[in-house]
Amino acid sequence: MKFRAPEGTRDIPPAQAETAERWRNTALWQSLEAKVRECFARFGYEEIRTPIFELTELFHKSSGETSDVVEKEMFSFKGRGEKGESFSLRPELTPGTIRAVLEDSLLEKKSFWKLWYMGPAFRGEAPQAGRFRQFTQLGVEAVGSADPLVDAETMILFAEILKSAGVAAWELRINSIGCGTCRGGYREALRAAVTPELPKYCENCRRRVERNVFRILDCKVPGCVALSSLLPAAIDHACAACRGHMASVEEALKGAGTPYTVDPRIVRGLDYYTRTVFEFSSSSLGAQNALCGGGRYDTLVRDMGGPDVGSVGFAAGVERILLAMEQGAAAARPDFFAVAIRPELRAPLFEAVNRLRRAGLSGDMDFEGKSIKAQFRRADKSGARYALVLGPEEAAQGKVKLKDMLKEGEERAVSLDEAAAALKEGVRS
Ligand code: AMP
C-alpha cells in the first residue's frame, strides 16, 4: 500500500526534487526564513516559541467562540489520563504567545516586548489552492504598548519582509473597528441597518447578526458583499480617541512611504481586535489572496488574566508569501564533490572529505559505488565549484587533485591543506 500525506498537507522536499510547484522546496523556504529573521532583528523583534497544541479553552477564551476558526476549524482531541482535558492544535499563534508571556511573567521583567514567531498552524478548512490544513505562520506580537506608532511599525515591518522576499504585487488595507467605548454604538448601528434586509443575507450572516454582526462585513458571498457595502462604516462611529489613533497610524504609514488604503470592510475574523485592523493581500495569488492579517488587541492580555496593556500583532502565511514570490531560490552549492578513481581509495577519500568538512568546507562524495564517469556527473550536478579527485598517483604522493568545474579541464595536484586553502579562496572568488 502506498501512503499519501493527509489531505490539506504538503511535503517540502529539497530543491533537487524539482517538484512542479516551485514553492515546494526547502532551499526556497530556508532562503525566505533567513530574510525574515534578518528583518525581524532589524526591527528589534525577538523570537518566541510555543507548543503546537494548547488547551482548547485557551482558543475559546481568546480567538472567540464566534470566530470561524474556533467554531468549526479546530482539530481538537481529548488528552490521555484522568483529567481528560480537551486540547487543540493551534489554529493561530497569538493565544499561545500571550499565554506564554503571562506564564513566564515576561511583563514583570520588561513592560514592552516585541516578539516574533514562525511555525505550523492547523485549521480544518476545505483544502484548495493556497489553503491548507497545516500551514506555516510567521508573525509578531508587540505586547505592552498602546502607541499607534507600533501599529504602523508592524505594517512597515511586513512590507519590508515582502520587499526582501521579492514580492512586489501587494496591497495593504487598514481600518479601525473602535474600542470598548464606541464599538457598542457601531454594533447597534450595524444591526439596525442589517435587520430590515436580513432575509436577503446568507444563512451564516443571518446567524451573525446576533452573535457577531461585524463578521457580516467580511462575508465573501457575492450577495452579502453587495448588501454590506452599503452598511455604515466603523470609522464614522468611532470615538475621538479611536479617530485620533487611526489618524496617527495613517500619518506614520505615510511618513514611512508604505502605501495603504482605508477599507471599512476589513474587520478580521477573530474576536479580540480593537482599533486598528489590517490585511495585506497579493494580486498574484488566486482566490486565497490574503498574505497577512493583523491588528491591535488592547483587551486580550487583561482578559487572559494579565495586566491592562495594549498590544498589536500580525500573522502571515509563509506558503502564501512563497507562492507570491517572483524569484525562486537555487539549492545551496557545496564547495566540493570528491571522486575516487579506484574503489580501494574510497576510505582515504572519506577521510579527506571529513578533514575538509572539519576545516569549514561543505562537500560530499559518492556512497553508491558509482563508476568514475557517474561520480563526475554527480559532481557536476551537485553544483560544486571543485571536484576533488583521488587517484593512485595522488594517493602515493599524499596529495589530491583539484579540478575546477568552471574552468573545464584545469586541474592541479595539491596537499589537503593546500586544497582547503584553495577551496576557501575559490569559493570566495
Ligand atoms: P488569519 O488569521 O486567518 O487572517 O490568517 C493569517 C494569514 O495566515 C492569512 O493572511 C494567510 O496568509 C494565512 N492562512 C490562514 N489560513 C490559511 C490556510 N488554511 N492555509 C494557508 N494559509 C493560511
Coordinates of C-alpha atoms and ligand atoms in Angstrom, one line a residue:
M1 CA 0.0 0.0 0.0
K2 CA 1.2 3.5 -0.9
F3 CA 0.7 6.1 1.7
R4 CA -0.2 9.7 0.9
A5 CA 0.2 12.8 3.0
P6 CA -3.1 13.8 4.8
E7 CA -5.4 15.9 2.8
G8 CA -4.5 19.6 3.1
T9 CA -0.9 19.0 4.0
R10 CA 2.1 19.3 1.7
D11 CA 5.7 17.9 1.9
I12 CA 8.6 20.3 1.3
P13 CA 11.4 18.2 -0.3
P14 CA 14.9 19.5 -1.3
A15 CA 15.2 21.7 -4.4
Q16 CA 16.7 18.8 -6.5
A17 CA 13.4 17.0 -6.3
E18 CA 12.2 19.6 -8.8
T19 CA 8.5 19.4 -7.9
A20 CA 6.1 21.0 -10.3
E21 CA 5.2 23.6 -7.7
R22 CA 8.2 26.0 -7.3
W23 CA 7.4 26.8 -3.7
R24 CA 7.7 23.2 -2.5
N25 CA 11.4 23.1 -1.9
T26 CA 13.4 23.6 1.3
A27 CA 16.0 25.8 -0.4
L28 CA 13.4 28.4 -1.1
W29 CA 12.0 28.1 2.4
Q30 CA 15.4 28.4 4.0
S31 CA 16.2 31.5 2.0
L32 CA 12.9 33.1 2.9
E33 CA 13.3 32.2 6.6
A34 CA 16.8 33.8 6.7
K35 CA 15.5 37.0 5.1
V36 CA 12.5 37.1 7.5
R37 CA 14.8 36.6 10.6
E38 CA 17.0 39.4 9.4
C39 CA 14.0 41.7 9.0
F40 CA 12.7 40.9 12.5
A41 CA 16.1 41.5 14.0
R42 CA 16.4 44.9 12.2
F43 CA 13.1 46.0 13.7
G44 CA 14.1 44.9 17.2
Y45 CA 11.8 41.8 17.5
E46 CA 12.9 38.7 19.5
E47 CA 11.8 35.2 18.8
I48 CA 9.4 33.2 21.0
R49 CA 8.5 29.5 20.5
T50 CA 5.4 27.9 22.0
P51 CA 3.8 24.4 21.7
I52 CA 1.8 23.4 18.7
F53 CA -1.1 22.4 20.8
E54 CA -2.8 24.1 23.8
L55 CA -5.9 23.6 25.9
T56 CA -8.9 24.1 23.7
E57 CA -10.3 26.5 26.2
L58 CA -7.4 29.0 25.5
F59 CA -8.7 29.4 22.0
H60 CA -12.3 29.8 23.1
K61 CA -11.3 32.5 25.5
S62 CA -9.1 34.4 23.1
S63 CA -9.9 33.9 19.5
G64 CA -13.6 33.9 20.5
E65 CA -16.4 31.4 20.4
T66 CA -18.0 33.1 17.3
S67 CA -14.9 33.2 15.1
D68 CA -15.0 30.7 12.2
V69 CA -11.6 29.4 13.3
V70 CA -12.8 28.3 16.7
E71 CA -16.4 27.5 15.7
K72 CA -15.6 25.0 13.0
E73 CA -12.0 24.7 12.1
M74 CA -10.1 23.4 15.1
F75 CA -8.5 20.0 15.3
S76 CA -9.4 19.1 18.9
F77 CA -8.7 15.9 20.8
K78 CA -9.1 14.5 24.3
G79 CA -5.9 14.3 26.4
R80 CA -4.9 10.9 27.8
G81 CA -5.1 10.3 31.5
E82 CA -7.5 11.1 34.3
K83 CA -8.1 14.8 33.6
G84 CA -9.4 14.1 30.1
E85 CA -8.9 17.7 29.1
S86 CA -9.5 18.8 25.5
F87 CA -6.6 20.0 23.5
S88 CA -6.4 21.7 20.1
L89 CA -3.7 22.0 17.5
R90 CA -3.2 25.7 17.3
P91 CA -5.2 27.4 14.6
E92 CA -3.1 30.6 15.1
L93 CA -0.2 31.6 17.4
T94 CA -1.4 34.7 19.2
P95 CA -3.3 32.9 22.1
G96 CA -0.3 30.6 22.9
T97 CA 2.1 33.6 22.7
I98 CA 0.1 35.7 25.1
R99 CA -0.3 32.7 27.4
A100 CA 3.4 32.2 27.4
V101 CA 4.1 35.9 28.0
L102 CA 1.9 35.7 31.1
E103 CA 3.0 32.3 32.3
D104 CA 6.7 33.3 32.3
S105 CA 5.8 36.7 33.8
L106 CA 7.6 38.5 30.9
L107 CA 5.8 41.8 31.6
E108 CA 7.2 41.9 35.1
K109 CA 10.7 41.8 33.6
K110 CA 10.2 44.3 30.9
S111 CA 7.0 46.3 30.3
F112 CA 7.1 46.1 26.5
W113 CA 8.0 43.1 24.3
K114 CA 8.4 42.9 20.6
L115 CA 8.1 39.2 19.8
W116 CA 8.2 37.2 16.6
Y117 CA 7.3 33.6 15.8
M118 CA 7.3 31.2 12.9
G119 CA 5.8 27.7 12.9
P120 CA 2.9 25.5 11.9
A121 CA -0.8 26.2 12.4
F122 CA -3.7 23.9 11.8
R123 CA -7.2 24.6 10.5
G124 CA -9.7 22.0 9.3
E125 CA -10.7 24.1 6.3
A126 CA -11.7 22.6 2.9
P127 CA -8.3 22.5 1.1
Q128 CA -7.8 24.4 -2.1
A129 CA -5.0 26.3 -3.9
G130 CA -3.2 28.3 -1.2
R131 CA -5.4 26.9 1.6
F132 CA -4.1 24.1 3.7
R133 CA -4.9 22.2 6.9
Q134 CA -1.4 22.5 8.1
F135 CA 0.3 25.7 7.1
T136 CA 3.0 27.9 8.4
Q137 CA 2.5 31.3 10.1
L138 CA 5.1 33.9 10.8
G139 CA 4.1 36.8 12.9
V140 CA 4.7 39.3 15.6
E141 CA 3.2 40.4 18.8
A142 CA 4.2 43.8 20.3
V143 CA 2.9 43.4 23.8
G144 CA 2.7 46.3 26.3
S145 CA 2.2 49.5 24.3
A146 CA -0.9 51.5 23.1
D147 CA 1.3 53.7 20.9
P148 CA -0.2 54.0 17.3
L149 CA 3.4 54.1 16.0
V150 CA 3.7 50.4 17.0
D151 CA 0.7 49.6 14.8
A152 CA 2.4 51.4 11.9
E153 CA 5.7 49.7 12.7
T154 CA 4.2 46.2 12.4
M155 CA 2.8 47.1 8.9
I156 CA 6.1 48.7 7.8
L157 CA 7.9 45.6 9.0
F158 CA 5.7 43.3 7.0
A159 CA 6.1 45.5 3.9
E160 CA 9.8 45.2 4.4
I161 CA 9.5 41.4 4.6
L162 CA 7.7 41.4 1.3
K163 CA 10.3 43.6 -0.3
S164 CA 13.1 41.4 0.9
A165 CA 11.3 38.3 -0.2
G166 CA 10.8 39.8 -3.7
V167 CA 7.0 40.1 -3.6
A168 CA 6.2 43.3 -5.5
A169 CA 2.5 42.9 -6.1
W170 CA 0.8 43.6 -2.7
E171 CA -1.7 46.0 -1.2
L172 CA -2.4 47.0 2.4
R173 CA -5.9 47.8 3.6
I174 CA -6.5 49.2 7.0
N175 CA -9.5 50.1 9.1
S176 CA -10.4 50.9 12.7
I177 CA -13.0 48.8 14.4
G178 CA -13.2 51.0 17.5
C179 CA -12.8 50.3 21.2
G180 CA -14.9 49.5 24.2
T181 CA -16.3 53.0 24.2
C182 CA -17.5 53.2 20.6
R183 CA -17.9 49.6 19.4
G184 CA -21.2 49.1 21.1
G185 CA -22.8 52.0 19.3
Y186 CA -21.4 50.8 16.0
R187 CA -22.7 47.3 16.7
E188 CA -26.2 48.7 17.2
A189 CA -25.9 50.9 14.1
L190 CA -24.9 47.8 12.1
R191 CA -27.8 45.7 13.5
A192 CA -30.3 48.4 12.8
A193 CA -29.1 48.7 9.2
V194 CA -28.9 44.9 8.6
T195 CA -32.2 43.8 10.2
P196 CA -34.7 45.1 7.6
E197 CA -32.7 43.4 4.8
L198 CA -31.9 40.2 6.8
P199 CA -33.8 37.7 4.6
K200 CA -31.5 38.7 1.7
Y201 CA -28.3 37.7 3.5
C202 CA -26.8 34.2 3.5
E203 CA -27.6 31.8 6.3
N204 CA -24.2 32.4 8.0
C205 CA -24.8 36.2 8.1
R206 CA -28.3 35.7 9.4
R207 CA -26.8 33.9 12.4
R208 CA -24.0 36.5 12.7
V209 CA -26.4 39.4 13.4
E210 CA -26.9 38.3 17.0
R211 CA -23.6 36.5 17.6
N212 CA -21.1 38.8 15.9
V213 CA -22.6 41.3 13.5
F214 CA -19.2 42.7 12.4
R215 CA -18.5 39.4 10.6
I216 CA -21.2 40.3 8.1
L217 CA -18.7 42.8 6.7
D218 CA -16.2 40.2 5.7
C219 CA -18.6 37.6 4.3
K220 CA -17.4 36.5 0.9
V221 CA -20.8 35.5 -0.6
P222 CA -21.4 37.9 -3.5
G223 CA -25.0 38.8 -2.5
C224 CA -23.8 39.7 1.0
V225 CA -20.8 41.7 -0.3
A226 CA -23.2 43.9 -2.4
L227 CA -25.6 44.4 0.6
S228 CA -22.9 45.1 3.2
S229 CA -21.1 47.6 1.0
L230 CA -24.0 50.0 1.9
L231 CA -23.7 49.4 5.6
P232 CA -22.3 52.2 7.9
A233 CA -18.5 52.3 8.3
A234 CA -16.9 51.8 11.7
I235 CA -14.7 54.9 11.5
D236 CA -17.9 57.0 11.3
H237 CA -19.0 55.7 14.6
A238 CA -15.5 55.8 16.2
C239 CA -14.9 57.9 19.4
A240 CA -12.5 60.8 19.3
A241 CA -9.7 58.7 20.8
C242 CA -10.1 56.0 18.2
R243 CA -10.2 58.5 15.4
G244 CA -7.0 60.2 16.7
H245 CA -5.3 56.8 16.9
M246 CA -6.2 56.0 13.3
A247 CA -5.0 59.4 12.2
S248 CA -1.6 58.8 13.8
V249 CA -1.3 55.3 12.3
E250 CA -2.1 56.8 8.8
E251 CA 0.4 59.6 9.3
A252 CA 3.2 57.2 10.3
L253 CA 2.5 55.0 7.3
K254 CA 2.6 58.0 5.0
G255 CA 5.9 59.1 6.6
A256 CA 7.4 55.7 6.0
G257 CA 6.2 55.7 2.4
T258 CA 4.2 52.5 3.0
P259 CA 1.2 52.6 0.6
Y260 CA -2.2 51.7 2.0
T261 CA -5.9 52.3 1.6
V262 CA -8.6 52.6 4.2
D263 CA -11.2 49.9 3.7
P264 CA -14.3 49.8 6.0
R265 CA -14.8 46.1 5.2
I266 CA -11.7 44.9 7.0
V267 CA -13.0 43.6 10.3
R268 CA -10.8 40.4 10.8
G269 CA -12.3 37.1 11.7
L270 CA -11.1 36.9 15.3
D271 CA -12.8 38.4 18.3
Y272 CA -10.0 40.1 20.1
Y273 CA -9.2 43.0 17.9
T274 CA -9.7 46.7 18.9
R275 CA -9.0 49.9 16.9
T276 CA -6.5 49.2 14.1
V277 CA -7.1 46.2 11.9
F278 CA -5.3 45.5 8.6
E279 CA -4.7 43.0 5.8
F280 CA -2.1 42.6 3.2
S281 CA -3.1 40.8 0.0
S282 CA -1.5 40.0 -3.3
S283 CA -3.0 40.1 -6.8
S284 CA -0.5 37.5 -7.9
L285 CA -2.4 34.9 -5.7
G286 CA -5.7 33.3 -6.7
A287 CA -8.9 33.3 -4.7
Q288 CA -6.9 32.9 -1.4
N289 CA -5.1 36.2 -1.8
A290 CA -4.6 37.1 1.8
L291 CA -0.9 37.3 2.8
C292 CA -1.2 38.7 6.3
G293 CA -3.7 39.9 8.8
G294 CA -3.3 41.8 12.0
G295 CA -4.4 44.5 14.3
R296 CA -4.4 45.9 17.8
Y297 CA -5.8 43.9 20.7
D298 CA -5.9 46.1 23.7
T299 CA -8.1 44.0 25.9
L300 CA -6.8 40.4 25.2
V301 CA -3.9 40.5 27.7
R302 CA -6.2 41.7 30.5
D303 CA -8.9 39.2 29.5
M304 CA -6.4 36.4 29.8
G305 CA -5.6 37.4 33.4
G306 CA -2.7 39.7 32.7
P307 CA -2.2 43.5 33.2
D308 CA -4.3 46.0 31.3
V309 CA -1.8 46.7 28.5
G310 CA -2.3 47.4 24.8
S311 CA -0.8 45.1 22.1
V312 CA -0.7 44.8 18.4
G313 CA 0.4 42.0 16.1
F314 CA 0.1 40.3 12.7
A315 CA 0.2 36.8 11.3
A316 CA 1.1 35.9 7.7
G317 CA 1.0 32.7 5.8
V318 CA 4.5 31.6 4.7
E319 CA 3.2 29.4 1.9
R320 CA 1.3 32.3 0.5
I321 CA 4.4 34.5 0.6
L322 CA 6.3 31.8 -1.2
L323 CA 3.5 31.5 -3.8
A324 CA 3.6 35.2 -4.4
M325 CA 7.4 35.4 -4.7
E326 CA 8.6 36.2 -8.2
Q327 CA 12.0 34.6 -7.8
G328 CA 12.9 31.0 -6.9
A329 CA 15.9 30.0 -5.0
A330 CA 18.6 27.7 -6.1
A331 CA 19.9 24.9 -3.9
A332 CA 23.0 25.8 -1.9
R333 CA 26.1 24.9 -3.8
P334 CA 28.6 22.7 -1.9
D335 CA 32.3 23.7 -2.1
F336 CA 33.5 20.4 -3.5
F337 CA 32.5 16.9 -4.6
A338 CA 35.0 14.1 -4.1
V339 CA 35.7 11.4 -6.7
A340 CA 37.6 8.1 -6.0
I341 CA 39.3 6.7 -9.1
R342 CA 39.5 3.3 -7.5
P343 CA 37.2 1.6 -5.0
E344 CA 40.1 1.0 -2.6
L345 CA 40.7 4.7 -2.5
R346 CA 37.2 5.4 -1.1
A347 CA 38.4 5.0 2.5
P348 CA 41.2 7.6 2.3
L349 CA 38.9 9.8 0.3
F350 CA 36.3 9.6 3.0
E351 CA 39.0 10.7 5.5
A352 CA 40.0 13.6 3.3
V353 CA 36.3 14.7 2.9
N354 CA 35.8 14.8 6.6
R355 CA 39.0 16.7 7.2
L356 CA 37.8 19.4 4.7
R357 CA 34.4 19.5 6.4
R358 CA 36.1 20.0 9.8
A359 CA 38.0 22.9 8.1
G360 CA 34.6 24.5 7.5
L361 CA 34.1 23.5 3.8
S362 CA 31.0 21.8 2.5
G363 CA 31.2 18.8 0.3
D364 CA 30.3 15.2 -0.3
M365 CA 31.3 12.0 -2.1
D366 CA 29.6 9.0 -3.7
F367 CA 28.1 6.4 -1.4
E368 CA 26.6 4.2 -4.1
G369 CA 29.7 2.6 -5.7
K370 CA 29.3 4.6 -8.9
S371 CA 31.7 4.5 -11.9
I372 CA 34.2 7.3 -12.3
K373 CA 32.1 8.8 -15.1
A374 CA 29.0 8.7 -12.9
Q375 CA 30.9 10.2 -10.0
F376 CA 31.9 13.2 -12.2
R377 CA 28.3 13.5 -13.4
R378 CA 27.3 13.7 -9.7
A379 CA 30.0 16.3 -9.1
D380 CA 28.6 18.3 -11.9
K381 CA 25.0 18.0 -10.8
S382 CA 25.8 18.9 -7.2
G383 CA 26.8 22.4 -8.4
A384 CA 30.2 22.2 -6.6
R385 CA 32.8 24.6 -7.9
Y386 CA 35.6 21.9 -7.5
A387 CA 35.9 18.2 -7.9
L388 CA 38.4 16.7 -5.5
V389 CA 39.9 13.7 -7.2
L390 CA 41.9 10.9 -5.6
G391 CA 43.8 8.6 -7.9
P392 CA 46.6 6.1 -7.2
E393 CA 49.3 8.7 -8.2
E394 CA 48.0 11.4 -5.9
A395 CA 47.5 8.9 -3.1
A396 CA 51.1 7.8 -3.4
Q397 CA 52.3 11.4 -3.0
G398 CA 49.8 12.2 -0.2
K399 CA 48.0 14.7 -2.4
V400 CA 44.7 15.2 -4.1
K401 CA 43.8 16.6 -7.5
L402 CA 41.6 19.7 -7.6
K403 CA 39.5 20.1 -10.7
D404 CA 37.9 23.4 -11.3
M405 CA 34.4 22.7 -12.6
L406 CA 34.0 26.2 -14.0
K407 CA 37.3 26.2 -16.0
E408 CA 36.9 22.9 -17.8
G409 CA 39.9 20.7 -17.5
E410 CA 42.0 22.9 -15.2
E411 CA 43.4 20.7 -12.5
R412 CA 46.3 20.6 -10.2
A413 CA 47.8 18.2 -7.5
V414 CA 47.9 19.7 -4.1
S415 CA 48.2 18.7 -0.5
L416 CA 45.0 18.5 1.5
D417 CA 45.9 21.7 3.4
E418 CA 46.6 23.5 0.1
A419 CA 43.3 22.1 -1.2
A420 CA 41.4 23.5 1.8
A421 CA 43.0 26.9 1.3
A422 CA 42.4 26.9 -2.5
L423 CA 38.8 25.8 -1.9
K424 CA 38.2 28.6 0.5
E425 CA 39.7 31.0 -1.9
G426 CA 37.8 29.6 -4.9
V427 CA 34.6 29.7 -3.1
R428 CA 35.1 33.3 -2.3
S429 CA 36.1 34.3 -5.8
Ligands
AMP1 P1 -5.8 34.8 9.6 O1 -5.5 35.0 11.0 O2 -6.9 33.9 9.2 O3 -6.0 36.1 8.9 O4 -4.5 34.2 8.9 C1 -3.3 35.0 8.8 C2 -2.7 34.5 7.5 O5 -2.4 33.1 7.5 C3 -3.6 34.7 6.2 O6 -3.4 36.0 5.7 C4 -3.0 33.7 5.3 O7 -1.8 34.2 4.6 C5 -2.5 32.6 6.2 N1 -3.5 31.5 6.3 C6 -4.7 31.4 7.0 N2 -5.3 30.3 6.9 C7 -4.6 29.6 6.0 C8 -4.7 28.3 5.4 N3 -5.7 27.5 5.7 N4 -3.7 27.9 4.5 C9 -2.7 28.7 4.2 N5 -2.5 29.9 4.7 C10 -3.4 30.3 5.6

